[in-house]
mmCIF file of C-alpha atoms in Angstrom:
data_model
loop_
_atom_site.group_PDB
_atom_site.id
_atom_site.type_symbol
_atom_site.label_atom_id
_atom_site.label_comp_id
_atom_site.label_asym_id
_atom_site.label_seq_id
_atom_site.Cartn_x
_atom_site.Cartn_y
_atom_site.Cartn_z
ATOM 1 C CA MET A 307 -120.353 9.848 43.718
ATOM 2 C CA HIS A 308 -117.726 7.196 41.987
ATOM 3 C CA ALA A 309 -116.962 6.377 38.751
ATOM 4 C CA ASN A 310 -117.655 2.621 37.502
ATOM 5 C CA ASP A 311 -114.969 1.034 36.112
ATOM 6 C CA ASP A 312 -117.287 -0.915 33.236
ATOM 7 C CA ASP A 313 -114.573 -0.629 30.028
ATOM 8 C CA ASP A 314 -117.608 0.110 27.817
ATOM 9 C CA ALA A 315 -118.611 2.499 28.751
ATOM 10 C CA GLY A 316 -117.385 5.360 29.394
ATOM 11 C CA PRO A 317 -117.084 7.288 32.454
ATOM 12 C CA THR A 318 -120.249 6.977 34.483
ATOM 13 C CA PHE A 319 -120.965 8.357 38.191
ATOM 14 C CA VAL A 320 -122.473 6.520 40.675
ATOM 15 C CA SER A 321 -124.730 8.410 43.878
ATOM 16 C CA ASP A 322 -122.932 7.081 47.518
ATOM 17 C CA GLY A 323 -126.098 7.778 48.923
ATOM 18 C CA ALA A 324 -125.694 11.486 49.073
ATOM 19 C CA GLU A 325 -128.092 13.235 50.080
ATOM 20 C CA THR A 326 -130.545 15.273 47.908
ATOM 21 C CA ILE A 327 -128.935 18.432 46.700
ATOM 22 C CA LEU A 328 -131.951 21.266 46.219
ATOM 23 C CA VAL A 329 -131.253 23.717 43.519
ATOM 24 C CA ALA A 330 -133.234 27.310 42.851
ATOM 25 C CA LEU A 331 -133.208 28.868 38.284
ATOM 26 C CA ALA A 332 -132.681 32.409 39.288
ATOM 27 C CA VAL A 333 -131.516 32.657 35.104
ATOM 28 C CA SER A 334 -133.146 35.639 33.265
ATOM 29 C CA ASP A 335 -132.689 33.611 29.245
ATOM 30 C CA ARG A 336 -135.121 30.987 28.834
ATOM 31 C CA ASN A 337 -133.712 28.888 26.315
ATOM 32 C CA LEU A 338 -130.737 28.703 28.873
ATOM 33 C CA ALA A 339 -133.010 28.171 32.097
ATOM 34 C CA LEU A 340 -134.674 25.025 30.009
ATOM 35 C CA ARG A 341 -131.800 23.668 29.416
ATOM 36 C CA ILE A 342 -129.944 23.575 32.711
ATOM 37 C CA ARG A 343 -134.040 22.211 34.160
ATOM 38 C CA SER A 344 -133.292 19.321 31.395
ATOM 39 C CA LYS A 345 -130.153 18.743 32.337
ATOM 40 C CA ILE A 346 -130.755 18.613 36.077
ATOM 41 C CA ALA A 347 -133.168 16.529 35.622
ATOM 42 C CA GLU A 348 -131.041 13.580 34.688
ATOM 43 C CA MET A 349 -129.386 13.934 38.396
ATOM 44 C CA ALA A 350 -129.887 11.060 40.534
ATOM 45 C CA THR A 351 -129.395 13.141 43.913
ATOM 46 C CA VAL A 352 -130.445 17.078 42.853
ATOM 47 C CA GLU A 353 -133.408 18.533 42.703
ATOM 48 C CA MET A 354 -135.736 22.065 41.480
ATOM 49 C CA THR A 355 -136.959 23.786 44.366
ATOM 50 C CA ALA A 356 -138.105 27.797 45.749
ATOM 51 C CA ILE A 357 -134.754 30.292 45.879
ATOM 52 C CA ASP A 358 -135.868 30.328 49.684
ATOM 53 C CA ASP A 359 -135.271 26.232 49.637
ATOM 54 C CA ALA A 360 -132.640 26.048 47.870
ATOM 55 C CA ASP A 361 -128.809 24.551 48.730
ATOM 56 C CA VAL A 362 -127.256 25.979 45.254
ATOM 57 C CA ILE A 363 -128.367 29.130 43.267
ATOM 58 C CA VAL A 364 -127.736 28.714 39.446
ATOM 59 C CA THR A 365 -128.373 31.904 38.329
ATOM 60 C CA ASP A 366 -126.978 33.558 35.205
ATOM 61 C CA THR A 367 -126.802 37.237 36.162
ATOM 62 C CA ALA A 368 -125.573 38.461 39.134
ATOM 63 C CA PRO A 369 -126.005 36.891 42.277
ATOM 64 C CA PRO A 370 -129.904 37.432 43.805
ATOM 65 C CA HIS A 371 -129.119 37.472 46.960
ATOM 66 C CA ALA A 372 -126.153 35.753 48.940
ATOM 67 C CA GLY A 373 -126.379 32.443 48.984
ATOM 68 C CA SER A 374 -124.563 29.687 47.489
ATOM 69 C CA HIS A 375 -125.067 30.403 43.759
ATOM 70 C CA LEU A 376 -123.966 29.497 40.935
ATOM 71 C CA LEU A 377 -123.013 31.928 38.140
ATOM 72 C CA LEU A 378 -123.462 29.939 34.287
ATOM 73 C CA HIS A 379 -121.716 32.550 32.560
ATOM 74 C CA ASP A 380 -119.886 32.426 28.737
ATOM 75 C CA ALA A 381 -117.125 31.063 27.550
ATOM 76 C CA THR A 382 -115.326 34.253 26.038
ATOM 77 C CA ALA A 383 -115.825 36.118 29.192
ATOM 78 C CA MET A 384 -112.761 38.456 29.992
ATOM 79 C CA GLU A 385 -112.141 37.229 33.630
ATOM 80 C CA PRO A 386 -114.722 34.122 34.738
ATOM 81 C CA PRO A 387 -116.909 35.600 37.675
ATOM 82 C CA GLU A 388 -115.657 33.163 40.973
ATOM 83 C CA ASN A 389 -118.520 30.080 41.173
ATOM 84 C CA GLY A 390 -118.603 30.436 37.728
ATOM 85 C CA ILE A 391 -118.980 27.434 35.175
ATOM 86 C CA ASP A 392 -119.049 28.087 31.218
ATOM 87 C CA ARG A 393 -123.209 28.290 30.739
ATOM 88 C CA ASN A 394 -122.935 25.899 27.833
ATOM 89 C CA ALA A 395 -121.377 22.815 30.324
ATOM 90 C CA GLY A 396 -121.680 19.430 29.806
ATOM 91 C CA HIS A 397 -124.400 17.374 32.303
ATOM 92 C CA ASP A 398 -121.540 16.299 34.257
ATOM 93 C CA VAL A 399 -119.437 20.074 35.075
ATOM 94 C CA LEU A 400 -123.108 21.271 35.738
ATOM 95 C CA GLU A 401 -123.255 18.489 38.760
ATOM 96 C CA ALA A 402 -119.852 18.409 40.217
ATOM 97 C CA ALA A 403 -119.838 22.619 40.506
ATOM 98 C CA ILE A 404 -123.760 21.949 42.169
ATOM 99 C CA ARG A 405 -122.013 19.489 44.416
ATOM 100 C CA LEU A 406 -118.934 21.636 44.927
ATOM 101 C CA ILE A 407 -120.996 24.878 45.698
ATOM 102 C CA ALA A 408 -123.870 22.834 48.092
ATOM 103 C CA HIS A 409 -120.343 21.282 50.115
ATOM 104 C CA GLY A 410 -118.741 25.004 50.562
ATOM 105 C CA TYR A 411 -116.219 24.790 47.534
ATOM 106 C CA ARG A 412 -115.569 28.185 45.476
ATOM 107 C CA ILE A 413 -114.946 28.421 41.527
ATOM 108 C CA VAL A 414 -111.988 30.377 41.348
ATOM 109 C CA ALA A 415 -110.951 30.677 38.140
ATOM 110 C CA PRO A 416 -106.651 29.811 37.199
ATOM 111 C CA ALA A 417 -106.506 33.671 36.222
ATOM 112 C CA ARG A 418 -107.558 34.577 40.303
ATOM 113 C CA ALA A 419 -106.750 31.396 41.904
ATOM 114 C CA GLN A 420 -103.745 32.302 45.168
ATOM 115 C CA HIS A 421 -102.822 28.154 44.787
ATOM 116 C CA PRO A 422 -99.693 27.068 45.483
ATOM 117 C CA ALA A 423 -97.740 26.114 42.018
ATOM 118 C CA ARG A 424 -99.136 22.897 40.273
ATOM 119 C CA ASN A 425 -96.665 20.173 40.932
ATOM 120 C CA ALA A 426 -96.220 21.836 45.606
ATOM 121 C CA ALA A 427 -97.168 20.009 48.263
ATOM 122 C CA PRO A 428 -100.805 19.912 48.829
ATOM 123 C CA THR A 429 -99.443 21.072 52.618
ATOM 124 C CA ASP A 430 -96.114 21.443 54.128
ATOM 125 C CA THR A 431 -96.063 18.410 55.034
ATOM 126 C CA SER A 432 -96.737 16.284 52.445
ATOM 127 C CA GLU A 433 -94.394 14.862 49.788
ATOM 128 C CA PRO A 434 -94.985 16.511 46.343
ATOM 129 C CA LEU A 435 -96.926 15.215 43.483
ATOM 130 C CA THR A 436 -94.990 13.409 40.772
ATOM 131 C CA PRO A 437 -95.643 14.620 37.415
ATOM 132 C CA ARG A 438 -97.042 10.657 36.766
ATOM 133 C CA GLU A 439 -99.437 11.281 39.932
ATOM 134 C CA GLN A 440 -100.494 14.317 38.456
ATOM 135 C CA GLN A 441 -101.810 13.053 35.364
ATOM 136 C CA VAL A 442 -103.038 10.414 37.059
ATOM 137 C CA LEU A 443 -105.054 12.908 39.999
ATOM 138 C CA ASP A 444 -106.319 14.816 35.958
ATOM 139 C CA LYS A 445 -107.566 11.508 35.009
ATOM 140 C CA LEU A 446 -109.465 10.994 38.852
ATOM 141 C CA ALA A 447 -110.811 14.307 37.952
ATOM 142 C CA ALA A 448 -112.651 13.076 34.478
ATOM 143 C CA GLY A 449 -113.831 10.610 36.209
ATOM 144 C CA ALA A 450 -111.925 7.690 34.999
ATOM 145 C CA SER A 451 -111.596 4.000 35.786
ATOM 146 C CA ASN A 452 -108.137 2.459 36.870
ATOM 147 C CA LYS A 453 -108.577 0.475 33.396
ATOM 148 C CA MET A 454 -109.309 3.524 31.391
ATOM 149 C CA ILE A 455 -106.166 5.618 33.025
ATOM 150 C CA ALA A 456 -103.340 2.083 32.286
ATOM 151 C CA ARG A 457 -104.879 2.764 28.339
ATOM 152 C CA GLU A 458 -104.781 5.851 28.380
ATOM 153 C CA LEU A 459 -101.656 6.180 30.331
ATOM 154 C CA ASP A 460 -99.599 3.219 28.419
ATOM 155 C CA ILE A 461 -98.777 1.970 31.982
ATOM 156 C CA SER A 462 -99.516 -1.608 33.637
ATOM 157 C CA LEU A 463 -103.576 -1.471 35.847
ATOM 158 C CA ALA A 464 -101.316 -3.273 38.523
ATOM 159 C CA THR A 465 -98.979 0.011 37.812
ATOM 160 C CA THR A 466 -102.326 3.185 38.282
ATOM 161 C CA LYS A 467 -103.066 1.119 41.069
ATOM 162 C CA PHE A 468 -100.061 1.290 42.548
ATOM 163 C CA HIS A 469 -99.975 4.839 41.255
ATOM 164 C CA VAL A 470 -103.967 5.929 42.573
ATOM 165 C CA ALA A 471 -102.505 4.578 46.278
ATOM 166 C CA SER A 472 -99.372 6.954 46.338
ATOM 167 C CA LEU A 473 -101.911 9.564 45.159
ATOM 168 C CA LEU A 474 -104.222 8.869 47.978
ATOM 169 C CA ALA A 475 -101.360 8.440 50.634
ATOM 170 C CA LYS A 476 -99.953 12.070 49.917
ATOM 171 C CA LEU A 477 -103.267 13.961 49.803
ATOM 172 C CA GLY A 478 -104.717 12.245 52.758
ATOM 173 C CA ALA A 479 -107.305 11.415 50.939
ATOM 174 C CA ARG A 480 -110.155 8.569 52.008
ATOM 175 C CA ASN A 481 -111.276 7.690 48.627
ATOM 176 C CA ARG A 482 -110.383 9.155 45.291
ATOM 177 C CA THR A 483 -113.610 11.169 44.928
ATOM 178 C CA ASP A 484 -112.019 12.775 48.237
ATOM 179 C CA ALA A 485 -108.447 12.973 46.060
ATOM 180 C CA VAL A 486 -110.347 15.102 43.365
ATOM 181 C CA ALA A 487 -111.684 17.236 46.095
ATOM 182 C CA ILE A 488 -108.357 17.719 47.676
ATOM 183 C CA GLY A 489 -107.006 18.602 45.099
ATOM 184 C CA LEU A 490 -109.595 20.782 43.776
ATOM 185 C CA ARG A 491 -109.447 22.516 47.577
ATOM 186 C CA VAL A 492 -105.203 23.177 47.305
ATOM 187 C CA GLY A 493 -104.807 23.913 43.534
ATOM 188 C CA LEU A 494 -103.595 20.800 41.959
ATOM 189 C CA LEU A 495 -106.444 20.688 39.771
ATOM 190 C CA LEU A 496 -108.737 23.705 38.351
ATOM 191 C CA LEU A 497 -111.611 23.471 36.922
#
C-alpha cells in the first residue's frame, strides 16, 4: 500500500496489488461484530472467511486458539494486550493492524515494548535518526504525502524529499511503506 499524494483529500491508501488477507471474527459483542464487519467490507484486500481458513482472527476475548489474532480491547485497559488495538479504532488503524498481524508482526503496547530508545539506531551499523527524520517518519506512518509533510512541518517540498530519502537510506528501506514497517519493527514507531 502507499499513500496517494493528492492535496485536496486526506491520505488514502492504494493497494500495490497485495494479496487478499482472509479474516475471521470471533467477537462476543454483537454490535462490535457488526461495526468490524462494516469496516472490513470497505477494505479492498481484506475478506471475511471461516476461522479455519483465516490468516487473522479478530476477537474481543482471549484468543480462541493458537494462530495470528488481533485482540480488540477497551482503550481504558490498564495494560493493553499484545496484538491488541482499541475496539473503537478507525478503519485505517484496523486495516494496518490486520496487515501487520497477517505478515508476522506483533503489536506491543509501549509500556511493554522492549525496544531500543525512540531515537536509537535501528541497527548497530546505521546512524540514529535526527529529530526531523523522526518527525518525517511519524508523518509517513500517518499516511501523509510529501506535500502534506512539507506543509505540516513548515519546510519546502525539496527539503521534505531530502529527509524522506535520508530516512529510507538510514533504515535500509525500499520505499515509504517499508520504512514504516521497519520503524514499527525496531521501535521507532508505536501503534
